[in-house]
Amino acid sequence: METKVVKIEEQIIDESALESIKEAGQILKDGGLVAFPTETVYGLGGDALNPESSKKIYAAKGRPSDNPLIVHIADMEHLDKIVDKVPESAIKLAKAFWPGPLTMIMNKSDAVPYTTTGGLDTVAIRMPSNKIAAELIRAAGGYIAAPSANVSGRPSPTVAKYCIEDLDGKVEMIIDGGQVGIGLESTIVDLTVEPAMILRPGYITRQMLDEVLEQVEIDRTIIDNNSNLKPKAPGMKYRHYAPKGQLTIIEGDSDKVCDYINEQAAAAKAQGHKVGIICTDETISAYSADVVKSAGNREDESTIARELFKILREFDDEKVDIMYSESFDDNGIGQAIMNRLLKAAGHNVIKL
Ligand code: TXA
Ligand code: MG
């Protein structure tokens, strides 16, 4: 299949951009696939109400079909059709955080095929704030099922280049909307249980959810770092976000971490490896290795969230085979950063 790549700037949705979005919407209505930007990561979209589209998504991603997809909507009026009964908590959270990086799990209606939900009676729903995504959802008839636009297991794409790398020839169209703003996938909260439970941490933190709902729990598998527990979001059990090389996270006092990483990097280099280091603006000048990258600034950890997946991909491009990363605070957005970083490292952590 020939994949058409079109460039659209989110801030300039003019006539020609709308024309492209209309074309993309028609592809989706006809059962085809379109990769598109959202504020979190790029999505690999198909018509959420067409069972054949979901099958195509699983095939293009190489994803197990028991791993359910998120349904993206653009308008509140569209919620009723896909949900059995919209819970009060969903209305409150939508008022606070939609459109935005929050996915809510509710009981599905008959309109949503089981191929979309991986056989579950519940459906995950998100209203993205990215304007290209919103226009595309409307042009497609209201409901786009979209996992992250990477081949299963790889870091989610935050720039179109990596969508193209993973999906060229497998989808009808890729919309290049530049680098996304958040860089980590949405927070997922399950509203079908009491109290509501966070299944995947993201930009919308537990503290932010706590301010709207009376009580929110967090799936223990996210914080316990215990591989024997079964995560409640089926997708969280799979190996994820993995760069091609071996990544190790080093935890501890900043000076010690720096010395230890430099020592290990030198030893690995002496053995013929190409070594990469993930650090921060505060520490970058203290490191030496083949490739040293700052993910961002510890004063504003959202900068780190934005760059992390891109850096993991860049290390692959540069054929780095051994990587070390500093560790991050496990609160606020740091919890989402550490959740992804731990998975990328296969939970390979050294505590100093
Ligand atoms: O930010 C995002 O959420 C991005 C963009 C494209 O919107 N999408 C995304 O989709 O990250 P994906 O498929 O890569 O991750 C969806 C996660 C998986 O872990 C899946 O198991 C979980 O959501 N999930 C989906 N439906 C679920 C359900 N009904 N119950 C429990 N977990 C569910
Ligand atoms: Mg994903």
mmCIF file of C-alpha atoms in Angstrom, residues 88-97 102 104 191 204-216:
data_model
loop_
_atom_site.group_PDB
_atom_site.id
_atom_site.type_symbol
_atom_site.label_atom_id
_atom_site.label_comp_id
_atom_site.label_asym_id
_atom_site.label_seq_id
_atom_site.Cartn_x
_atom_site.Cartn_y
_atom_site.Cartn_z
ATOM 1 C CA GLU A 88 -21.607 11.057 37.263
ATOM 2 C CA SER A 89 -17.847 10.852 37.839
ATOM 3 C CA ALA A 90 -17.256 10.900 34.066
ATOM 4 C CA ILE A 91 -19.209 14.136 33.687
ATOM 5 C CA LYS A 92 -17.171 15.752 36.462
ATOM 6 C CA LEU A 93 -13.843 14.589 35.056
ATOM 7 C CA ALA A 94 -14.811 15.595 31.523
ATOM 8 C CA LYS A 95 -15.641 19.105 32.754
ATOM 9 C CA ALA A 96 -12.238 19.334 34.418
ATOM 10 C CA PHE A 97 -9.967 17.615 31.899
ATOM 11 C CA LEU A 102 -7.328 11.715 30.208
ATOM 12 C CA MET A 104 -11.902 7.102 31.083
ATOM 13 C CA LEU A 191 -14.724 4.422 36.376
ATOM 14 C CA ILE A 204 -3.125 14.223 34.572
ATOM 15 C CA THR A 205 -1.788 13.142 37.950
ATOM 16 C CA ARG A 206 -3.461 11.380 40.863
ATOM 17 C CA GLN A 207 -3.427 14.648 42.789
ATOM 18 C CA MET A 208 -5.322 16.376 39.950
ATOM 19 C CA LEU A 209 -7.939 13.576 39.829
ATOM 20 C CA ASP A 210 -8.246 13.642 43.618
ATOM 21 C CA GLU A 211 -9.330 17.252 43.465
ATOM 22 C CA VAL A 212 -12.358 16.298 41.342
ATOM 23 C CA LEU A 213 -13.341 12.854 42.623
ATOM 24 C CA GLU A 214 -13.720 11.957 46.262
ATOM 25 C CA GLN A 215 -11.354 9.024 46.129
ATOM 26 C CA VAL A 216 -8.994 7.605 43.522
#
